[in-house]
Coordinates of C-alpha atoms and ligand atoms in Angstrom, one line a residue:
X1 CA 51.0 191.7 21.2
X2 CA 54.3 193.0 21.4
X3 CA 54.1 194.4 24.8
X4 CA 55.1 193.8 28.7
X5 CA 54.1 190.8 29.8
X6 CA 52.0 192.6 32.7
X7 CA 50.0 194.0 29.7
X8 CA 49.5 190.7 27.7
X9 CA 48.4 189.4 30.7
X10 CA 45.4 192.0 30.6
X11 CA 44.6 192.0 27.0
X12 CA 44.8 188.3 27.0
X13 CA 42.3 188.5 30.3
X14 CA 40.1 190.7 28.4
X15 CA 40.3 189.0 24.7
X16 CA 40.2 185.5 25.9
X17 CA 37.2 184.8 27.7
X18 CA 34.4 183.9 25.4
X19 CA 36.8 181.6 23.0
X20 CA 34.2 179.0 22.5
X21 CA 35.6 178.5 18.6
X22 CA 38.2 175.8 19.8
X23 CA 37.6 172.6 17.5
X24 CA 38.6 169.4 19.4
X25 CA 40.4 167.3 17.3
X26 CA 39.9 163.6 19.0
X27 CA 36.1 164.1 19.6
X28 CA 36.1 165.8 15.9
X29 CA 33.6 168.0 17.2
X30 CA 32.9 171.6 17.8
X31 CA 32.7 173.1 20.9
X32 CA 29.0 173.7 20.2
X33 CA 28.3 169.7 19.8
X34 CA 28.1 169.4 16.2
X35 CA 30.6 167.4 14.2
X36 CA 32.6 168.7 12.2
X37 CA 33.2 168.4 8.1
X38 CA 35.8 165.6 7.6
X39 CA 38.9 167.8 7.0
X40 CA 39.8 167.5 3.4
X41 CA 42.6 165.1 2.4
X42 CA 44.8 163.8 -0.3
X43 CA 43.3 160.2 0.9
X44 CA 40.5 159.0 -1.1
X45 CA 37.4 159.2 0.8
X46 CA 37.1 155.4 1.4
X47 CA 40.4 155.1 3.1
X48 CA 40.1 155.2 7.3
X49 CA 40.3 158.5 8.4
X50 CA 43.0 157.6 11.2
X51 CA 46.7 156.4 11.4
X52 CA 46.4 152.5 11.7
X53 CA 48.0 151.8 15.4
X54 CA 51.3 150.5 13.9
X55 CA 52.0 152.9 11.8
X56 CA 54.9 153.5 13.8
X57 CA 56.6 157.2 15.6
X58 CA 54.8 160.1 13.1
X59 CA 55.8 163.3 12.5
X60 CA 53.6 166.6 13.0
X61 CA 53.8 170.2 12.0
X62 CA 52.4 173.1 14.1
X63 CA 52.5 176.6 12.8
X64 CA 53.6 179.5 15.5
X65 CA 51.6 182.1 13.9
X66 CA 50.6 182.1 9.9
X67 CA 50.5 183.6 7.0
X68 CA 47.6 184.9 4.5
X69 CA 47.0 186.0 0.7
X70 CA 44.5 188.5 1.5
X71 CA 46.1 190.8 3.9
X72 CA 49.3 191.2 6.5
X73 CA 48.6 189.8 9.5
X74 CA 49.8 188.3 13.2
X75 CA 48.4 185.5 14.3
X76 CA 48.5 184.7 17.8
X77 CA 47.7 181.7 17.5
X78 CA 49.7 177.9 16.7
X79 CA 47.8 176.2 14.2
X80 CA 46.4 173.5 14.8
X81 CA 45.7 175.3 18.6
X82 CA 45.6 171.3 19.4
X83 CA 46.5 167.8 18.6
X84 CA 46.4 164.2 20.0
X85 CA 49.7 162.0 19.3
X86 CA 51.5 158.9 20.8
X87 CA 54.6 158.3 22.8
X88 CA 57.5 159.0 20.4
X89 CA 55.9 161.1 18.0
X90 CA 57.3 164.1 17.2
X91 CA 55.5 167.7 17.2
X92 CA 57.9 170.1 14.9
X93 CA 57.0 173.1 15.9
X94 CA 57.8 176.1 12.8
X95 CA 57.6 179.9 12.7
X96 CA 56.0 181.9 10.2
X97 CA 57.7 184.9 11.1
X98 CA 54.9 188.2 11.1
X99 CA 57.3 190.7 13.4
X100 CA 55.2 188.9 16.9
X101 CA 58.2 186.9 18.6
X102 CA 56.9 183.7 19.7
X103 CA 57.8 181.0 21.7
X104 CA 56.8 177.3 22.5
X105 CA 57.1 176.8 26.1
X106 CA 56.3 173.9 28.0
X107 CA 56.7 173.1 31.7
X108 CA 55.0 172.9 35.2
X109 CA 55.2 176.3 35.9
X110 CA 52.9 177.1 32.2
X111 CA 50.8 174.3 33.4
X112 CA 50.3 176.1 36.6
X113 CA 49.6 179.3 35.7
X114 CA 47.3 178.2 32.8
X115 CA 45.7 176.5 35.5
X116 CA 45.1 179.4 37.5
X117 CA 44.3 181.7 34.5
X118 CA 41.2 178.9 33.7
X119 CA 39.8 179.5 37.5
X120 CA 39.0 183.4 36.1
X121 CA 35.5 183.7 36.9
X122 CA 33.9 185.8 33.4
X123 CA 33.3 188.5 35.9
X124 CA 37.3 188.5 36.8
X125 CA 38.2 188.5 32.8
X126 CA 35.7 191.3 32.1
X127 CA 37.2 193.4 34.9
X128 CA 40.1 196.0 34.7
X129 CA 41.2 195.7 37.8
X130 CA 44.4 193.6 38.7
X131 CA 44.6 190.2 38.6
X132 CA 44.4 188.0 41.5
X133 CA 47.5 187.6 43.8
X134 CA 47.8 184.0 42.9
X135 CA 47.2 184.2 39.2
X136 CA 50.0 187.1 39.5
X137 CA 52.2 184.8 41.3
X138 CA 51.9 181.8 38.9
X139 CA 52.5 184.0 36.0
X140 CA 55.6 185.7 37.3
X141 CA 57.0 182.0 37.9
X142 CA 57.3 182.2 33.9
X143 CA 60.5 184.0 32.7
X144 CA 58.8 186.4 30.2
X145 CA 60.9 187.0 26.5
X146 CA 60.8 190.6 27.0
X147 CA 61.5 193.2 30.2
X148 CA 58.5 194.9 31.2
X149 CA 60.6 198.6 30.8
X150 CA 63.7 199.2 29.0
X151 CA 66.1 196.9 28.4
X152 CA 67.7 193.5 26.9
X153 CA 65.6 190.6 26.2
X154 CA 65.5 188.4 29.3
X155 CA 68.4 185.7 28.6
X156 CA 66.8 183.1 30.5
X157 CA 63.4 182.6 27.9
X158 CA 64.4 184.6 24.5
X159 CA 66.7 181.6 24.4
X160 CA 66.3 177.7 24.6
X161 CA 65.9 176.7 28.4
X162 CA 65.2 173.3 29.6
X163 CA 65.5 172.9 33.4
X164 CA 64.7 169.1 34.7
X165 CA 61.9 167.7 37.5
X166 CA 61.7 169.3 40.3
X167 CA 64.6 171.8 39.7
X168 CA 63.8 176.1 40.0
X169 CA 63.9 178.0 37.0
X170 CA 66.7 180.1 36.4
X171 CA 65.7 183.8 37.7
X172 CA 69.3 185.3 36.1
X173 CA 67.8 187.4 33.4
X174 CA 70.8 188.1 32.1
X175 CA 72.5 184.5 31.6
X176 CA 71.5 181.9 29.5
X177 CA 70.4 178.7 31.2
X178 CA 72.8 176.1 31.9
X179 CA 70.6 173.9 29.5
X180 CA 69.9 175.1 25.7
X181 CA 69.8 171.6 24.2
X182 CA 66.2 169.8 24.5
X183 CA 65.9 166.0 25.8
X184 CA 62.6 164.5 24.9
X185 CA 59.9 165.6 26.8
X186 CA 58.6 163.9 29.1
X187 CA 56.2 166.2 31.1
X188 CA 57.4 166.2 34.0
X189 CA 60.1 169.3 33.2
X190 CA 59.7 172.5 35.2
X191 CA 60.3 174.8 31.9
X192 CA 60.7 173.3 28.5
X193 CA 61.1 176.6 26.7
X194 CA 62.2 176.5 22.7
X195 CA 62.8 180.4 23.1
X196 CA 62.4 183.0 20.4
X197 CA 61.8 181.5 17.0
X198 CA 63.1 183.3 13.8
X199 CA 61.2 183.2 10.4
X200 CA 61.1 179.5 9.3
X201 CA 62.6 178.0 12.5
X202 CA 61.6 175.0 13.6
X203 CA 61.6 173.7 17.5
X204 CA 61.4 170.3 17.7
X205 CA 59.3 168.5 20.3
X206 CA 60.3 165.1 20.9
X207 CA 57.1 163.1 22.9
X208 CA 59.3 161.1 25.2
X209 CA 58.5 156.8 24.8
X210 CA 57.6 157.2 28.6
X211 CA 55.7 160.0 28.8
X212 CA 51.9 159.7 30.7
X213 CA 48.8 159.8 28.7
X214 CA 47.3 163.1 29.0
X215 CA 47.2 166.6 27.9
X216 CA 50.2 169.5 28.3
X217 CA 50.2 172.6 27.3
X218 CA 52.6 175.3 26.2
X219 CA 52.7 179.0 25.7
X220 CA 54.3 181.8 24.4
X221 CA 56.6 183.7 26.6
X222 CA 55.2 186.9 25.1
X223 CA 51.6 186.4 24.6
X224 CA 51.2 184.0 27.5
X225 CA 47.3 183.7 27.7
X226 CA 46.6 185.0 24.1
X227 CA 48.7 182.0 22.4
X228 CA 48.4 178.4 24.1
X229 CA 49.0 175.0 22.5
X230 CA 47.3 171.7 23.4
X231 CA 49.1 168.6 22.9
X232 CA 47.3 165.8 24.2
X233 CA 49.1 162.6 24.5
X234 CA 47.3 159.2 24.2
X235 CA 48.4 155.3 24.3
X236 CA 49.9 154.2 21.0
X237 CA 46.4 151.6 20.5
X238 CA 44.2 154.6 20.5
X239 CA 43.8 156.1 16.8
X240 CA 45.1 159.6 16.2
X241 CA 44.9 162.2 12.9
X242 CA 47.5 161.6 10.5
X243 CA 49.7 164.1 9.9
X244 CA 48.2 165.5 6.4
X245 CA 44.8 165.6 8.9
X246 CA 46.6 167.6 10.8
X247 CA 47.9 170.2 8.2
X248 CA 44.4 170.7 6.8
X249 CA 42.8 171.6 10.3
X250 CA 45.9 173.9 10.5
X251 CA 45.3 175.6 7.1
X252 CA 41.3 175.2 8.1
X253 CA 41.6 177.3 11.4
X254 CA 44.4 179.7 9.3
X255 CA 41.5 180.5 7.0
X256 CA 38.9 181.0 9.6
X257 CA 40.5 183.4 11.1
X258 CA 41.5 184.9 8.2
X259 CA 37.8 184.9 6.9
X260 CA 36.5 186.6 10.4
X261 CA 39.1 189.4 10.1
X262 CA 38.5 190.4 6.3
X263 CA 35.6 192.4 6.7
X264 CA 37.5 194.7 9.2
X265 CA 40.6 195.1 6.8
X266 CA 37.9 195.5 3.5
X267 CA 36.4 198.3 6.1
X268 CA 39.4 200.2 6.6
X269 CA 40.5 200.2 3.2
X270 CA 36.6 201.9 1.9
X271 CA 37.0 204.0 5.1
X272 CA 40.9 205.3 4.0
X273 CA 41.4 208.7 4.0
X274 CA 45.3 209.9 2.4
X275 CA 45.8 212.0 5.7
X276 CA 45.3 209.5 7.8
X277 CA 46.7 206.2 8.2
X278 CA 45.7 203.5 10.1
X279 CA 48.7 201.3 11.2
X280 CA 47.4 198.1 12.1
X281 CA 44.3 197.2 12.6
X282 CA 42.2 194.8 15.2
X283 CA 38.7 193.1 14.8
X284 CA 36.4 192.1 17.7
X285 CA 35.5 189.0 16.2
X286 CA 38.8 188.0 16.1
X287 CA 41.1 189.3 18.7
X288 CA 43.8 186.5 17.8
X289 CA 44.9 188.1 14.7
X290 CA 46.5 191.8 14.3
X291 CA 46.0 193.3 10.7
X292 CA 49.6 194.8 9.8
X293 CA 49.3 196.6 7.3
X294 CA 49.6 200.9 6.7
X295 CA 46.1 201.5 5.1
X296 CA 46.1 203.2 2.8
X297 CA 49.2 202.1 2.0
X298 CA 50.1 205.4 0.1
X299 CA 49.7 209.0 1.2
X300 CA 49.8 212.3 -0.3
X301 CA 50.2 215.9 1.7
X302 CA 51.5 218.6 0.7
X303 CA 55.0 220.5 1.3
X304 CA 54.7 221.3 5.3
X305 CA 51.4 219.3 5.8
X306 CA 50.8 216.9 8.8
X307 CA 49.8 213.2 8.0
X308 CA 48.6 211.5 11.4
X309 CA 49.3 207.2 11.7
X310 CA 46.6 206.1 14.1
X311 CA 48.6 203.4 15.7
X312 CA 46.7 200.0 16.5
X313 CA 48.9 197.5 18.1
X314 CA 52.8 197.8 18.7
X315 CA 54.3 199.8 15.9
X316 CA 57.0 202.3 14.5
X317 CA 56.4 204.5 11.1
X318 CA 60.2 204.7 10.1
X319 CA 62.0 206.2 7.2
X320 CA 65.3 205.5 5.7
X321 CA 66.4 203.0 8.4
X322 CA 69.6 201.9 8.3
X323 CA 69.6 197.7 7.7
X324 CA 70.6 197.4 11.3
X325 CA 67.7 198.5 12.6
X326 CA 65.4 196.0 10.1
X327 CA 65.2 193.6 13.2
X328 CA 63.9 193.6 16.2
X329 CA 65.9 190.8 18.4
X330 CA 69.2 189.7 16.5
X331 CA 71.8 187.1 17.4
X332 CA 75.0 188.3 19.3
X333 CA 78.6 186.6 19.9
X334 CA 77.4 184.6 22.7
X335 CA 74.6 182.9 20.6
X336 CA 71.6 184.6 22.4
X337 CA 69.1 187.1 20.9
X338 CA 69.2 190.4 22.1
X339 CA 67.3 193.4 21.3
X340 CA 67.9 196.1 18.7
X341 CA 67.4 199.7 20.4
X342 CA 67.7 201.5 17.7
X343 CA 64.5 199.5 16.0
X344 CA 62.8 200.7 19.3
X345 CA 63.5 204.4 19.8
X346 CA 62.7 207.0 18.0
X347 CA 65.0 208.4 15.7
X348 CA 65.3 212.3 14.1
X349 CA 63.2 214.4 16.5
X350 CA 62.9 214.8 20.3
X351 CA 60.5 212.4 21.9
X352 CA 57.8 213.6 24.2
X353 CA 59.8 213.2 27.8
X354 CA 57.2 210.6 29.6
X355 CA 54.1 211.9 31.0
X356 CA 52.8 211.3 34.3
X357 CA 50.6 208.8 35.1
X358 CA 51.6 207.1 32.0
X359 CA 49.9 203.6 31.8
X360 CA 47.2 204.6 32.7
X361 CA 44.2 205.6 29.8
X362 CA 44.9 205.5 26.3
X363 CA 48.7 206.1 24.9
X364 CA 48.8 209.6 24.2
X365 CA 49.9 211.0 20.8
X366 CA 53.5 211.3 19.8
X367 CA 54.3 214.7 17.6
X368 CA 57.6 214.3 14.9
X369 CA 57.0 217.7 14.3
X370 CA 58.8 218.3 10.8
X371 CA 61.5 216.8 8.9
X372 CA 62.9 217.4 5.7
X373 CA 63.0 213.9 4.4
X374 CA 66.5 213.2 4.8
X375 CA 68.4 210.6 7.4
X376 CA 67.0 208.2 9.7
X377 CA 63.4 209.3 10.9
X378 CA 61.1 207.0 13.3
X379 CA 58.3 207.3 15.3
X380 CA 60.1 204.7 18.3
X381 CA 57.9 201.8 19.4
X382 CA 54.6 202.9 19.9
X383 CA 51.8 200.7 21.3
X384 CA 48.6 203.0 20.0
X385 CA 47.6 206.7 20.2
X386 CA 48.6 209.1 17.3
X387 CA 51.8 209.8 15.4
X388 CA 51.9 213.1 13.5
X389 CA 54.6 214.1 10.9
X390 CA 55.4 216.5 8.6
X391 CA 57.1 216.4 6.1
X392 CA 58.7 219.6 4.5
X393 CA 60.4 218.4 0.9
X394 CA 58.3 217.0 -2.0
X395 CA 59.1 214.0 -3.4
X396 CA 57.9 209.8 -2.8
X397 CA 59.0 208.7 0.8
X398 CA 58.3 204.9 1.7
X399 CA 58.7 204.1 5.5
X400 CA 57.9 200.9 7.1
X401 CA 57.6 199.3 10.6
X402 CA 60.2 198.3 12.1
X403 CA 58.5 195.4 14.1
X404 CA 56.7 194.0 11.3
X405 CA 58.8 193.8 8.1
X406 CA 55.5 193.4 5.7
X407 CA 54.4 196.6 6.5
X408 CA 55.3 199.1 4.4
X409 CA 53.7 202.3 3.0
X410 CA 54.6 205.1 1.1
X411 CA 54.0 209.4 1.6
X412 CA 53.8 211.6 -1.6
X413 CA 54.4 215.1 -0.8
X414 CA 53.8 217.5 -3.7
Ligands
LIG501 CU1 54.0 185.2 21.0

């Protein structure tokens, strides 16, 4: 989720540990031992399920996060979460923008801190305590996208950044790294880092000719643990999925999820109430995927009345906002992303001034107080707890999130 990377670093400890869903694609067999339906293809069935060995360098597309008919939703996820090409293939790497930044980021250090993360005992993952020094130490070796308090996007991951064998990643938050442009990967790089990827970008991940057999893997620099993708690289004899393969495990692990969260979503929506809104919405069974949506989606109080958003994930309720503050990171003169403050604070009423021992326990509620339904008005980033508003002048108000542009709702006051 959208928060400091010392945060994702415990919900990913806490959401990640019994993952045994992961479908390996060369065995084509689930992590349970039982093989897996053919995926469906545009191949008759007779033809060979795999890319004849000559077929020359292929292209593949991997989804950083995805999209769903049935409701709005994040996916933390890259779909497929793995796949098995040759040397000189090419991995294209495209976002389907939900209001989650995402990166691709390979590199030793990601393969180092993954590393440690996989030596978590279930005990370790189940706890709340910190994490251990080392796993600490290896994950603060990875420039995160985002501060952990206020401030600009860290220069050195919200954009590219390649830095070679053997050379330290830049520590500069502030600069760009010498090195935006990708060579093809070989590996062997320190930090391979495609940085933040607008709606519809695509990063580009060129399998170097040279590169060892074996498996790398990449992250996101804001959901670390939660989002990780496998690419596993094999001699150019050995057969491989063809690339519409590939799209149909990606639309087939899409759907899954999509299928495991729907109950929760069709739950909320029976369990609405017009006076209180949930905004956003998580499922147990699925903790890769955020439901953003306002549910319900409209309201009605009346004249003075206080409607309360029970916040699930990181979220503003925001009226009027002007079109500058529609984005969360946006592209300055120098080429780099930086982020929109006035997205993130609140606007038209007097925050809470910050409690003490904040951090600790759940976020506590956030009171607009009234407003009259004119200018600007926004909750500011919130990460959970309440947000209570009243508004004092009838008439249809929609207000949306500011992190995640699909969200959208609507308060009738009569
Ligand atoms: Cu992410």
């Amino acid at each position: 989720m959208f928060v400091s990377s010392a945060l994702v670093l415990l919900v990913a400890a806490c959401g990640s540990g019994d993952d045994n869903s992961a479908v390996t694609v060369a065995g084509q067999t689930t992590s349970d031992g039982s093989t897996t339906e053919s995926s469906p293809t545009t191949e008759p069935t007779t033809a060979p399920t795999t890319a004849p060995p000559t077929a020359g360098p292929m292209e593949y597309t991997v989804l950083v996060d995805g999209r769903v008919d049935e409701f709005n939703g994040a996916f933390f996820a890259y779909f497929p979460d793995t796949i098995t090409v040759h040397p000189g293939d090419t991995i294209i790497y495209k976002s389907v923008f939900s209001g989650e930044p995402h990166s691709v980021t390979f590199g030793s250090v990601v393969e180092t801190a993954i590393a440690e993360f996989e030596k978590l005992t279930p005990e370790q993952l189940q706890s709340e305590g910190p994490p251990p020094p080392e796993l600490e130490a290896a994950f603060a070796a990875i420039p995160a996208m985002l501060p952990e308090g206020p401030g600009d996007a860290n220069q050195n991951s919200v954009n590219p950044c390649f830095v070679g064998e053997g050379e330290p990643v830049p520590t500069d938050v502030t600069s760009q790294c010498p090195v935006t442009e990708p060579s093809p990967f070989t590996g062997t790089e320190t930090f391979y880092n495609s940085g933040f990827l607008p709606d519809g970008e695509i990063f580009r991940l060129e399998i170097a000719e040279d590169i060892a057999p074996g498996t790398y893997r990449a992250l996101c620099t804001l959901h670390f643990t939660e989002m990780i993708s496998e690419v596993t690289v094999v001699p150019a004899d050995e057969p491989v999925l063809t690339p519409d393969e590939v799209a149909a495990l990606a639309q087939e692990q899409l759907d899954e999820f999509a299928d495991q969260m729907l109950p929760a979503v069709e739950g909320a929506k029976a369990a609405a109430t017009p006076g209180n809104v949930l905004a956003g919405l998580g499922s147990e069974d699925v903790p890769q995927v955020l439901g953003v949506d306002f549910i319900p989606a409209d309201s009605t109080a009346t004249a003075g009345e206080t409607v309360t958003w029970s916040i699930i994930g990181p979220h503003t309720v925001s009226f009027n906002p002007p079109e500058s503050a529609r984005t969360v990171l946006v592209k300055g003169e120098d080429d780099g992303y930086h982020l929109v403050e006035e997205a993130l604070a609140p606007a038209g009423f007097e925050p809470p001034p910050p409690s003490e021992g904040e951090g600790e326990g759940p976020p506590p509620p956030v009171d607009g107080g009234t407003w009259d339904g004119t200018g600007f008005f926004s909750s500011g980033l919130m990460f959970g707890g309440d947000f209570t508003l009243a508004i004092t002048t009838p008439g249809t108000y929609d207000y949306i999130c500011l992190i995640h542009p699909e969200m959208q709702g609507t308060v009738t006051i009569e």
